[in-house]
Amino acid sequence: MKALKNTCIIDDDPLFVFGMKILIKQLGNFGDLMICENGEEAIECLSELIDTKKDLPNVIFLDINMPIMDGWEFLEGFQKIPFEARKNVAIYIVSSSIDSRDLERTKKIDLVNGYILKPITPEDLSSVLEEVA
Amino acid sequence: MTTINNSAHFLIKDNPAPLAILDTELKLLNHSDEWLNEHHASTDLIDGQSFFDVFPEFPKELITVVENCLKGKSDNNSGRKFILPQGKICWYRWKINPWYDDYGNVQGLIVLLENVTEEKIEEELLLKAKKVARIGGWEVDLISSKVYWTAITREIHEVDSDYIPNLEEGISFYKEGEDRDKITFLVNEAMRNGKSWDTELRIITDKGNEVWVRAKGEAEIINGKCVRLFGTFQDIDNTKKTDLKYREVSQRLAIATSAAGVGIWEYNIPENSLIWDENMYLLYGIKKKDFKGVYEAWEKAVHPDDKSRCQKEIEMAISGEKEFDTEFRVVWPNQDIHFIKAKSIVLRDSKENPLKMIGINWDITSIREAEEKLKRLLKTTTDQNEGLSNFAHIVSHNLRSHSANLSMLSGYLLKSEESDDFAGSNEEKRDVTRMLGEASESLNETILHLNEVVQIRSDISEKIKLVSLSDAIDRVLKNIGKLLKENNANCQIKVNKKHMVLAVPAYLDSILLNLFTNSLKYSHPDRNPEISISASKRKNLIIVKFRDNGLGIDLSRYGKKLFGMYKTFHRHKDAKGIGLFITKNQIDAMGGRIGVESIVGEGTEFLLYFKT
């Protein structure tokens, strides 16, 4: 199993971020962690990476329901990043929503690799690693 | 050549009849002036000339008749038709007698010849007309009790041509019952008072057919006694039956339209005149006698807001731009509003000039009312659906996120108990325990918020009442006076003291409080907060404008979410995303509406619509 260089978590919920950090630490192989509180912050961080000619994260875990800029809006912004820069980024939506409309909407967006229902488990993270790395 | 003495000559010349004396060779010996007149002959031509040469147009058959008379026979004819070689028709009436010498020898002919073409043609036409119109005549001589029927009268009765009825029999042809009773009455009246009659009745012919006839009759009264009845008898079966059929159809139509409540109108375009049937007045709830003309009635009844539109639509129909198919309201005298559906067609002449508009009206008030009710139900259903959909969203994102956290954190704790490999540091465990507490608290808070929203929606009708808007504003200003001062806020309140709104007092206070605190919370860092409130009345609504000069909200991004639960749009530590959600729920519950306008960096204006 190959290791990832870096991973990004976009979620406004400090509890979830805390839990993710513990899980990722135990599993290892997710590389450096980048945490953003909402979509807007994430877009800003990614742009900075591009400007400084650094690689974008290998995996992004994206929440839907966030203030300022939610997950859907982030995806719209992400699409505007040049394809060359973003082609190796895998995006997983991680949401507590069991609303079927959210699932349907996810399926229509090609950028998204998968939908993980909270609470996220070590097994979920392992299969992400398998798919991406 | 035979001669006639002078006195005889004058007797003939001045004879008022068209008379001519011929000799045996049919040469003219003498003639009356009337003869010349009658036959349009000129004087110089005829002396001593042959009868045939003078009138070359004489029909050959007539010449034969004349020649025959030379054999000593007289010939009379009251009128005979001749067709001349060119197809011209002429009629002659004649009397021809031979005249003799003392020895009894035929010396010539005395010819009385009249051209009766004109009167005969007229007579023939009359006869034909009678036949075509099927008018027969009849006469009853009450002295001799003789009845005379003409051929057509007999034909109409379908009796033999030699049939001779008496008065009773004549009457017995009328259909038993009201027809016979009526003619009996009319004949009696005529015989007693000399009153003439003209009526339409049914007879049963000799062959048993029922036929409509027009019977006219007059009585001749001499010395107070009726001596004669006479009149005409016309077969009007076809027209009468058509007429009856038409009446039946139009009566049926009238019953149908009145039962269906359909009114019919007709507008004569060149004459600018309008006709209504009875149903139209019923539809408009008005009485015919109360109006000078139909147009005045329409103008008075139609709703003022619909009048000019309808007039325009009529013009468009006449010009051919658009068919007349519309709806408008009428106001009944008791102020009830009725919805009228109207349709019409325009009749035009061969040059496409408009002649008439014929149209129908019917009342669709009940349909409109049912539609309104349906719309209201649909709105309630939509609102409820939206509420459910919001609830699904809240459950998915707000409730589940906490429970997911709880389960994630407790899962961690369990695992670290089970296996030493997995165990984190003590510090980590403490953090997790603390976070478990936070997660359960958040869950509790969310449930409380949801409960609050459910409470807003229930039992609203008992708490809602008319309250003074300006009193509520004063109350809230008093409560947050200190906070406003701390923020150097300036408030401009322009609300009429008389404005009353339908509201739950606590909700109204809560809404205003929330808008005030939002304006302060999201004020612009570069300037002091300016808050202005104004109110205006429109129909049955009070519209409140709540404006600030704060940060503003990007509505193109957040407009749809603005009133959602836990939606925040500013990086503010106190932004929870619950205030506007509650505000919206409170306003909705009171039957009001909330809207928003904003320019980022300039400020926000909330529009609150309250029922009154």
XYZ file of C-alpha atoms in Angstrom:
745
model
C 0.000 0.000 0.000
C 1.415 3.300 -1.099
C 1.299 6.301 1.144
C -0.342 9.594 0.224
C 1.569 12.829 0.334
C -1.133 14.994 1.800
C -4.825 14.985 2.729
C -7.333 17.792 3.153
C -10.348 17.872 5.467
C -13.012 20.543 4.836
C -15.495 20.632 7.735
C -16.707 23.252 10.161
C -17.378 20.755 12.953
C -14.363 20.677 15.354
C -15.562 17.370 16.824
C -15.527 15.659 13.476
C -12.114 17.084 12.633
C -10.787 15.891 15.957
C -12.130 12.382 15.360
C -10.667 12.297 11.856
C -7.286 13.343 13.130
C -7.227 10.449 15.599
C -8.363 7.917 12.976
C -5.849 9.131 10.410
C -3.047 9.103 12.948
C -3.826 5.473 13.797
C -4.114 4.343 10.171
C -1.171 6.363 8.908
C -0.351 6.754 5.188
C -2.500 9.869 4.709
C 0.512 12.188 4.670
C 0.263 15.789 5.797
C -3.123 17.034 6.983
C -4.686 20.293 5.857
C -7.815 21.428 7.725
C -10.277 24.021 6.374
C -13.388 25.234 8.226
C -15.483 25.921 5.118
C -15.436 25.893 1.349
C -14.203 29.436 0.979
C -11.210 28.824 3.209
C -10.445 25.659 1.260
C -10.529 27.410 -2.106
C -8.177 30.055 -0.704
C -5.742 27.387 0.552
C -5.803 25.455 -2.717
C -5.193 28.621 -4.733
C -2.229 29.430 -2.557
C -0.805 25.945 -3.201
C -1.164 26.456 -6.948
C 0.364 29.932 -6.780
C 3.372 28.604 -4.878
C 3.629 25.700 -7.341
C 2.948 23.089 -4.688
C 0.950 19.916 -5.280
C -2.744 19.823 -4.348
C -3.840 17.214 -1.754
C -4.253 13.634 -2.990
C -7.583 13.310 -1.149
C -10.163 15.833 -0.001
C -12.791 14.903 2.607
C -15.593 17.395 2.058
C -18.558 18.192 4.315
C -21.754 19.523 2.707
C -23.360 21.679 5.355
C -21.007 24.504 6.215
C -21.324 28.243 6.758
C -20.020 30.880 4.318
C -19.450 28.406 1.472
C -20.913 24.935 1.611
C -19.708 21.738 -0.004
C -21.674 22.204 -3.218
C -20.323 25.686 -3.718
C -16.822 24.449 -3.019
C -17.222 21.893 -5.818
C -18.259 24.666 -8.202
C -15.180 26.666 -7.245
C -12.937 23.607 -7.433
C -14.072 22.926 -10.997
C -12.653 26.309 -12.010
C -9.147 25.190 -11.021
C -7.214 24.222 -14.192
C -7.673 20.514 -14.921
C -3.903 19.842 -15.002
C -3.601 21.033 -11.408
C -6.579 19.117 -10.041
C -6.595 15.935 -12.123
C -5.043 13.798 -9.376
C -7.276 15.030 -6.566
C -9.837 12.529 -5.245
C -12.824 14.066 -3.500
C -14.981 12.203 -0.972
C -18.056 13.782 0.444
C -18.384 13.054 4.145
C -21.764 14.059 5.459
C -24.263 13.226 8.134
C -27.039 13.645 5.600
C -29.222 10.664 4.866
C -31.400 12.888 2.692
C -31.801 11.125 -0.652
C -31.665 14.448 -2.498
C -28.087 14.960 -1.301
C -27.102 11.481 -2.530
C -28.739 12.058 -5.900
C -26.953 15.348 -6.288
C -23.598 13.746 -5.474
C -24.066 11.135 -8.198
C -24.447 13.862 -10.794
C -21.084 15.427 -10.036
C -18.188 13.700 -11.821
C -15.591 15.336 -9.592
C -16.757 13.330 -6.582
C -15.245 9.902 -6.039
C -17.540 8.778 -3.266
C -20.053 9.561 -0.526
C -19.209 8.549 3.028
C -21.912 8.727 5.646
C -20.907 10.022 9.088
C -19.805 8.630 11.489
C -16.749 7.758 9.417
C -15.071 4.448 10.337
C -11.500 3.125 10.034
C -12.838 0.770 7.332
C -14.090 3.741 5.277
C -10.649 5.338 5.455
C -8.874 2.093 4.522
C -10.939 1.664 1.377
C -10.269 5.288 0.402
C -6.549 4.556 0.722
C -6.933 1.461 -1.429
C -8.793 3.340 -4.130
C -6.522 6.349 -4.270
C -3.015 5.221 -3.429
C -120.112 45.718 -103.756
C -122.715 46.131 -101.109
C -123.205 49.595 -99.648
C -124.606 50.742 -96.385
C -126.629 53.866 -96.038
C -125.336 56.905 -94.181
C -127.283 56.664 -90.951
C -126.203 53.091 -90.554
C -122.667 54.234 -91.265
C -122.727 56.615 -88.309
C -124.353 54.083 -86.044
C -121.431 51.824 -86.691
C -118.736 54.504 -86.561
C -119.779 55.756 -83.113
C -120.481 52.346 -81.665
C -118.581 52.017 -78.341
C -117.696 48.432 -79.178
C -114.848 47.381 -81.486
C -117.136 46.489 -84.337
C -116.433 45.765 -88.016
C -118.646 44.883 -90.957
C -117.201 42.592 -93.588
C -118.466 41.494 -96.975
C -118.372 37.950 -98.260
C -114.792 38.384 -99.400
C -113.918 39.448 -95.878
C -113.163 42.962 -97.019
C -113.837 45.753 -94.531
C -117.053 47.597 -95.335
C -117.213 49.625 -92.194
C -115.910 49.783 -88.684
C -116.288 51.662 -85.416
C -113.682 54.123 -84.225
C -113.287 51.858 -81.209
C -112.229 49.112 -83.652
C -109.320 51.214 -84.817
C -108.497 52.024 -81.267
C -108.673 48.449 -80.078
C -106.530 47.063 -82.883
C -104.172 49.993 -83.298
C -104.903 50.318 -87.008
C -104.456 53.524 -88.971
C -107.435 55.048 -90.808
C -106.022 55.420 -94.336
C -104.913 51.865 -94.662
C -108.110 50.012 -94.094
C -110.714 51.374 -96.516
C -111.865 48.514 -98.734
C -108.934 46.333 -97.767
C -109.046 42.676 -96.924
C -109.621 41.849 -93.300
C -106.499 39.729 -93.237
C -104.302 42.295 -94.896
C -105.211 44.931 -92.364
C -104.236 42.711 -89.455
C -101.522 40.456 -90.727
C -100.831 39.465 -87.140
C -104.190 37.826 -86.766
C -103.811 34.266 -85.682
C -104.551 31.800 -88.473
C -107.005 29.856 -86.273
C -109.063 33.016 -85.880
C -109.199 33.489 -89.655
C -110.534 29.968 -89.953
C -113.210 30.814 -87.409
C -114.172 33.922 -89.391
C -114.306 32.049 -92.683
C -116.520 29.381 -91.135
C -119.042 32.006 -90.169
C -119.544 32.875 -93.849
C -121.393 29.552 -94.046
C -124.144 31.168 -91.997
C -123.100 30.275 -88.470
C -122.531 32.562 -85.573
C -119.523 32.153 -83.352
C -118.986 33.375 -79.800
C -115.978 33.122 -77.618
C -115.446 34.738 -74.216
C -111.688 34.513 -74.531
C -109.271 32.353 -76.383
C -105.546 32.214 -76.244
C -103.499 32.360 -79.433
C -99.808 31.923 -79.830
C -98.442 33.993 -82.710
C -95.575 32.728 -84.884
C -92.976 34.725 -82.888
C -94.232 33.128 -79.695
C -96.210 36.170 -78.687
C -99.319 35.385 -76.705
C -102.601 37.163 -77.335
C -106.150 36.656 -76.218
C -109.247 37.514 -78.207
C -112.894 37.639 -77.302
C -115.334 37.745 -80.103
C -118.901 37.576 -81.365
C -119.350 36.994 -85.065
C -122.720 37.000 -86.783
C -123.414 36.730 -90.498
C -125.695 39.350 -92.042
C -128.172 38.579 -94.778
C -129.910 40.267 -97.669
C -133.667 40.242 -98.026
C -133.516 36.824 -99.567
C -131.651 35.253 -96.709
C -128.289 35.100 -98.440
C -125.177 35.735 -96.379
C -123.842 39.150 -97.368
C -121.007 39.362 -94.978
C -120.151 39.296 -91.270
C -120.576 41.555 -88.294
C -117.474 41.088 -86.188
C -117.159 42.212 -82.598
C -113.545 41.523 -81.708
C -111.778 42.499 -78.551
C -108.140 42.059 -77.722
C -108.309 40.901 -74.087
C -104.677 39.867 -73.757
C -103.886 42.111 -70.820
C -106.841 41.254 -68.646
C -106.525 37.592 -69.491
C -102.866 37.498 -68.555
C -103.705 39.197 -65.308
C -106.484 36.733 -64.640
C -104.221 33.855 -65.464
C -101.561 35.193 -63.110
C -104.086 35.577 -60.343
C -105.284 32.071 -60.883
C -101.754 30.770 -60.833
C -100.953 32.804 -57.747
C -103.975 31.365 -56.001
C -102.857 27.945 -56.962
C -99.288 28.527 -55.886
C -100.311 30.218 -52.658
C -102.980 27.587 -52.317
C -105.670 30.102 -51.590
C -109.152 28.943 -52.139
C -112.412 30.748 -51.752
C -115.706 29.830 -50.174
C -119.139 31.293 -49.740
C -122.205 30.393 -47.723
C -125.530 31.790 -48.777
C -127.520 31.701 -45.551
C -130.803 32.318 -47.257
C -130.594 29.420 -49.707
C -128.262 27.468 -47.379
C -125.975 26.886 -50.344
C -122.270 26.507 -49.887
C -119.772 27.170 -52.610
C -116.140 26.020 -52.507
C -113.558 26.857 -55.157
C -111.408 24.106 -56.639
C -108.476 24.949 -54.400
C -110.637 24.924 -51.287
C -111.761 21.470 -52.270
C -108.197 20.472 -53.002
C -107.080 21.607 -49.569
C -109.866 19.558 -47.992
C -108.889 16.654 -50.213
C -112.454 16.088 -51.345
C -113.756 15.159 -54.794
C -114.173 17.972 -57.283
C -117.986 17.636 -57.171
C -118.197 17.745 -53.410
C -120.650 20.285 -52.051
C -120.745 20.735 -48.296
C -123.182 22.532 -46.072
C -122.101 24.945 -43.347
C -122.020 22.293 -40.606
C -119.984 19.926 -42.720
C -117.588 22.738 -43.572
C -117.024 23.365 -39.904
C -116.732 19.694 -39.073
C -113.510 19.539 -41.091
C -111.813 21.580 -38.362
C -109.966 19.474 -35.885
C -112.094 18.483 -32.955
C -111.330 20.384 -29.815
C -109.871 23.839 -29.606
C -109.685 24.362 -33.408
C -113.316 23.518 -34.023
C -114.447 25.396 -30.934
C -112.606 28.448 -32.103
C -114.016 28.505 -35.643
C -117.507 27.901 -34.280
C -117.099 30.819 -31.958
C -115.712 33.049 -34.721
C -118.482 32.171 -37.184
C -121.133 32.817 -34.541
C -119.560 36.132 -33.687
C -119.475 37.079 -37.349
C -123.106 36.151 -37.850
C -124.182 38.059 -34.775
C -121.986 41.144 -34.906
C -120.660 41.161 -38.449
C -117.112 40.722 -37.148
C -114.661 39.359 -39.678
C -112.084 36.741 -38.758
C -108.571 35.817 -39.727
C -107.103 32.866 -37.914
C -104.839 29.881 -38.190
C -106.323 26.499 -37.400
C -105.948 22.831 -38.147
C -108.337 20.841 -40.303
C -108.519 17.134 -40.825
C -108.902 16.506 -44.547
C -111.243 13.980 -46.044
C -108.251 11.659 -46.311
C -107.453 12.113 -42.648
C -104.437 14.402 -42.958
C -103.927 17.191 -40.487
C -103.297 20.474 -42.286
C -102.744 23.971 -40.983
C -104.938 26.555 -42.756
C -105.406 30.254 -42.604
C -109.123 30.918 -42.574
C -110.450 34.369 -43.308
C -114.074 35.225 -43.350
C -116.521 38.074 -43.441
C -120.258 38.318 -42.901
C -122.701 40.308 -44.979
C -125.474 41.648 -42.849
C -128.610 43.132 -44.264
C -131.195 44.661 -41.941
C -129.488 43.148 -38.909
C -129.590 39.700 -40.414
C -126.631 37.807 -41.706
C -127.323 36.714 -45.239
C -123.943 35.622 -46.485
C -120.578 34.447 -45.261
C -117.594 34.438 -47.544
C -113.876 34.297 -47.307
C -110.667 32.622 -48.262
C -109.012 29.502 -47.222
C -105.264 29.073 -47.445
C -103.074 26.042 -47.019
C -100.264 27.229 -44.732
C -99.233 23.810 -43.548
C -95.578 24.034 -44.579
C -94.863 27.489 -43.247
C -96.881 26.857 -40.102
C -95.116 23.629 -39.347
C -91.737 25.246 -40.003
C -92.734 28.099 -37.765
C -93.907 25.753 -35.038
C -90.735 23.750 -35.356
C -88.675 26.915 -35.099
C -90.640 28.005 -32.068
C -90.191 24.633 -30.486
C -86.448 24.765 -31.107
C -86.096 28.294 -29.851
C -88.233 27.489 -26.838
C -86.093 24.464 -26.152
C -83.013 26.651 -26.515
C -84.523 29.204 -24.177
C -85.254 26.520 -21.591
C -81.770 25.110 -21.980
C -80.004 28.452 -21.743
C -82.076 29.563 -18.817
C -81.525 26.255 -17.030
C -77.799 26.491 -17.747
C -77.796 30.126 -16.737
C -76.460 31.191 -20.101
C -77.296 34.695 -21.203
C -77.325 35.655 -24.870
C -76.572 39.101 -26.217
C -76.413 40.637 -29.628
C -74.605 43.811 -30.552
C -75.521 45.490 -33.816
C -72.271 47.159 -34.810
C -73.384 49.673 -37.466
C -76.345 50.754 -35.342
C -74.378 50.579 -32.096
C -77.264 48.881 -30.337
C -77.173 46.040 -27.832
C -79.861 43.470 -27.077
C -79.946 41.163 -24.065
C -82.127 38.183 -23.367
C -83.805 37.761 -19.978
C -81.020 35.571 -18.620
C -78.483 38.346 -19.020
C -80.322 40.468 -16.474
C -80.449 37.524 -14.069
C -76.698 37.013 -14.477
C -76.026 40.639 -13.619
C -78.522 40.617 -10.764
C -80.358 43.632 -12.170
C -83.830 44.488 -13.430
C -84.475 45.525 -16.985
C -86.771 48.358 -15.988
C -84.073 50.037 -13.887
C -82.000 50.960 -16.933
C -82.525 53.189 -19.914
C -80.665 50.904 -22.262
C -78.756 47.668 -22.246
C -75.356 49.281 -22.645
C -75.977 51.503 -19.608
C -76.916 48.397 -17.640
C -73.725 46.619 -18.633
C -71.591 49.637 -17.896
C -73.136 50.019 -14.473
C -72.757 46.365 -13.527
C -69.282 45.482 -14.729
C -66.450 45.808 -12.238
C -64.641 49.154 -12.713
C -61.255 47.414 -12.905
C -62.412 45.191 -15.774
C -64.404 47.673 -17.832
C -61.768 49.259 -20.051
C -60.104 45.904 -20.690
C -63.408 44.425 -21.862
C -64.128 47.389 -24.085
C -60.710 46.976 -25.634
C -61.290 43.259 -26.153
C -64.563 43.997 -27.927
C -62.797 46.454 -30.222
C -60.144 43.853 -30.952
C -62.814 41.271 -31.758
C -64.531 43.675 -34.157
C -61.265 44.563 -35.873
C -60.521 40.854 -36.137
C -57.290 40.923 -34.106
C -58.451 38.516 -31.452
C -61.500 36.421 -30.746
C -63.674 37.582 -27.890
C -63.179 34.985 -25.199
C -62.725 36.534 -21.821
C -63.699 36.788 -18.202
C -64.743 39.741 -16.133
C -66.372 40.527 -12.839
C -69.757 42.102 -12.288
C -70.832 43.782 -9.101
C -74.388 42.970 -8.126
C -76.520 45.653 -6.504
C -75.920 43.900 -3.144
C -72.135 44.305 -3.758
C -71.578 40.587 -4.391
C -68.871 39.963 -6.950
C -69.718 37.474 -9.701
C -67.303 36.109 -12.259
C -68.659 36.074 -15.806
C -67.264 34.071 -18.675
C -67.957 35.661 -22.054
C -67.542 34.393 -25.586
C -68.690 35.820 -28.853
C -68.443 35.674 -32.604
C -68.454 38.547 -35.072
C -70.663 38.269 -38.143
C -69.374 40.036 -41.243
C -70.718 40.878 -44.697
C -69.123 39.690 -47.930
C -66.643 42.571 -47.731
C -65.612 41.568 -44.241
C -67.316 44.566 -42.691
C -68.455 43.730 -39.181
C -72.223 43.549 -38.814
C -73.026 41.927 -35.536
C -71.514 40.411 -32.473
C -73.449 37.564 -30.949
C -72.238 36.286 -27.659
C -72.984 34.401 -24.498
C -72.311 35.026 -20.830
C -72.373 32.611 -17.979
C -71.580 32.746 -14.305
C -68.371 30.984 -13.321
C -68.230 32.303 -9.776
C -68.523 28.867 -8.237
C -65.747 27.564 -10.491
C -63.561 30.519 -9.580
C -64.304 30.039 -5.906
C -63.525 26.345 -6.128
C -60.293 27.232 -7.905
C -59.383 29.704 -5.190
C -60.101 27.092 -2.562
C -58.003 24.592 -4.463
C -55.177 27.113 -4.722
C -55.340 27.754 -0.993
C -55.301 24.015 -0.310
C -52.418 23.571 -2.700
C -50.543 26.345 -0.968
C -51.161 24.761 2.426
C -49.984 21.436 1.066
C -46.947 23.039 -0.548
C -46.151 24.842 2.672
C -46.504 21.640 4.636
C -44.370 19.780 2.140
C -41.772 22.468 2.343
C -41.931 22.216 6.098
C -41.401 18.453 5.902
C -38.605 18.893 3.432
C -36.972 21.433 5.730
C -37.418 18.996 8.537
C -35.692 16.247 6.551
C -32.824 18.623 5.917
C -32.608 19.554 9.581
C -32.671 15.920 10.656
C -30.010 15.003 8.099
C -27.596 17.763 8.732
C -28.231 19.050 12.213
C -29.447 16.161 14.307
C -27.483 13.440 12.569
C -24.210 15.367 12.662
C -24.330 15.379 16.437
C -25.306 11.749 16.729
C -22.583 10.835 14.233
C -20.063 12.671 16.381
C -21.325 10.975 19.504
C -21.033 7.596 17.904
C -17.587 8.347 16.490
C -16.247 9.554 19.839
C -17.782 6.768 21.893
C -16.508 4.282 19.324
C -13.010 5.606 19.889
C -13.308 5.261 23.632
C -14.582 1.697 23.371
C -11.790 0.661 21.030
C -9.113 2.128 23.224
C -10.528 0.183 26.194
C -10.590 -3.045 24.215
C -7.094 -3.049 22.790
C -3.897 -1.601 24.125
C -2.502 -1.188 20.585
C -5.184 1.295 19.843
C -4.995 3.226 23.079
C -4.183 6.859 22.731
C -2.612 9.064 25.268
C -4.452 9.998 28.451
C -4.625 13.541 27.212
C -6.363 12.336 24.069
C -8.873 10.386 26.121
C -9.628 13.452 28.222
C -10.182 15.466 25.068
C -12.529 12.839 23.725
C -14.544 12.759 26.935
C -14.827 16.532 26.899
C -15.951 16.451 23.292
C -18.534 13.811 24.065
C -20.015 16.268 26.517
C -19.965 19.027 23.883
C -21.601 16.794 21.304
C -24.441 15.794 23.610
C -24.934 19.434 24.570
C -25.128 20.462 20.916
C -27.640 17.720 20.293
C -29.701 18.964 23.208
C -29.545 22.533 21.910
C -30.630 21.530 18.443
C -33.558 19.603 19.870
C -34.567 22.636 21.913
C -34.432 24.828 18.809
C -36.513 22.387 16.855
C -39.000 22.226 19.671
C -39.220 26.000 19.636
C -40.023 25.960 15.932
C -42.703 23.323 16.374
C -44.189 25.400 19.184
C -44.278 28.442 16.903
C -46.446 26.570 14.472
C -48.952 25.125 16.909
C -51.953 26.764 18.580
C -51.249 29.998 16.792
C -54.874 30.991 16.288
C -55.547 31.409 20.005
C -52.640 33.743 20.538
C -52.938 35.905 17.450
C -54.560 39.345 17.803
C -54.453 42.916 16.528
C -51.572 44.730 18.147
C -50.012 48.145 17.714
C -46.847 47.992 15.656
C -45.360 51.147 17.101
C -45.952 49.946 20.692
C -44.047 46.754 19.914
C -41.131 48.735 18.453
C -41.048 50.987 21.508
C -40.976 47.954 23.806
C -38.067 46.358 21.978
C -36.133 49.643 21.788
C -36.472 49.985 25.548
C -35.114 46.461 26.084
C -32.029 46.913 23.957
C -31.477 50.613 24.598
C -28.234 49.873 26.396
C -26.913 47.663 23.606
C -27.750 50.291 20.973
C -25.919 52.915 22.965
C -22.830 50.703 23.340
C -22.741 50.276 19.577
C -23.320 54.006 18.930
C -26.385 53.043 16.888
C -28.849 55.613 15.579
C -32.479 54.609 15.056
C -35.063 56.354 12.868
C -38.586 55.108 13.498
C -41.323 56.337 11.160
C -44.342 54.234 12.008
C -47.887 55.540 12.208
C -49.293 54.936 15.675
C -52.528 53.764 14.108
C -50.964 50.830 12.269
C -52.338 47.645 13.787
C -51.083 44.235 12.738
C -52.349 40.700 13.275
C -49.625 39.087 15.363
C -48.685 37.069 18.406
C -47.211 39.812 20.613
C -44.290 37.678 21.800
C -43.400 36.732 18.191
C -43.568 40.308 17.019
C -41.183 41.341 19.797
C -38.880 38.423 19.056
C -38.810 39.235 15.327
C -37.974 42.888 15.913
C -35.390 42.020 18.546
C -33.703 39.575 16.210
C -33.546 42.114 13.380
C -32.106 44.773 15.718
C -29.432 42.455 17.109
C -28.562 41.224 13.605
C -28.080 44.812 12.475
C -25.739 45.404 15.370
C -23.966 42.051 15.059
C -23.304 42.487 11.338
C -22.709 46.226 11.371
C -20.075 47.711 9.114
C -16.727 48.167 10.910
C -16.148 51.561 9.250
C -19.307 53.316 10.389
C -21.834 53.615 13.180
C -24.986 51.544 12.749
C -27.978 53.404 11.263
C -31.292 51.594 11.600
C -34.538 52.882 10.119
C -38.004 51.420 10.373
C -40.967 52.619 8.325
C -44.393 51.153 7.672
C -47.050 51.574 5.008
C -50.479 50.143 4.375
C -51.378 48.409 1.129
C -54.813 46.871 0.783
C -55.095 44.539 3.787
C -51.379 44.424 4.521
C -48.983 46.461 6.616
C -45.535 46.478 5.077
C -42.654 47.180 7.451
C -39.260 48.208 6.066
C -36.379 47.449 8.390
C -33.195 48.897 6.961
C -29.603 49.056 8.209
C -26.273 50.242 6.845
C -24.360 47.116 7.846
C -22.285 44.539 6.028
C -25.065 43.377 3.757
C -25.553 39.835 2.479
C -24.614 38.433 -0.899
C -28.107 37.358 -1.906
C -27.028 35.778 -5.173
C -25.053 33.293 -3.067
C -27.078 33.040 0.103
C -30.546 34.211 -0.861
C -32.048 30.734 -0.865
C -30.489 29.734 2.438
C -30.955 32.984 4.290
C -33.857 31.774 6.376
C -32.634 28.173 6.741
C -31.651 26.559 10.044
C -28.032 26.826 11.089
C -27.086 28.787 8.001
C -24.472 31.440 8.594
C -22.913 33.745 6.082
C -20.452 35.877 7.985
C -17.312 34.948 9.879
C -18.734 36.055 13.173
C -18.182 34.251 16.451
C -21.838 34.633 17.485
C -23.307 33.572 14.133
C -25.442 30.521 14.883
C -27.841 30.470 11.989
C -30.939 30.230 14.140
C -32.269 33.813 14.413
C -33.646 34.343 10.898
C -34.838 30.746 10.808
C -37.005 31.373 13.878
C -38.058 34.792 12.565
C -39.251 33.303 9.308
C -41.173 30.574 11.081
C -42.849 33.112 13.343
C -43.877 35.340 10.461
C -45.144 32.414 8.407
C -47.150 31.174 11.364
C -48.856 34.553 11.638
C -49.830 34.446 7.956
C -47.238 37.053 7.019
C -44.248 37.066 4.748
C -40.640 38.190 4.948
C -38.421 39.358 2.118
C -34.982 40.849 1.880
C -32.948 43.233 -0.263
C -29.272 43.804 0.269
C -26.136 45.241 -1.258
C -22.879 43.860 0.110
C -21.002 46.581 1.959
C -23.941 48.988 1.983
C -26.636 47.431 4.092
C -29.684 45.228 4.288
C -33.398 45.894 4.095
C -35.909 43.388 5.415
C -39.520 43.707 4.283
C -42.088 42.332 6.681
C -45.653 41.819 5.499
C -48.253 41.605 8.235
C -51.960 40.980 7.896
C -54.173 43.573 9.382
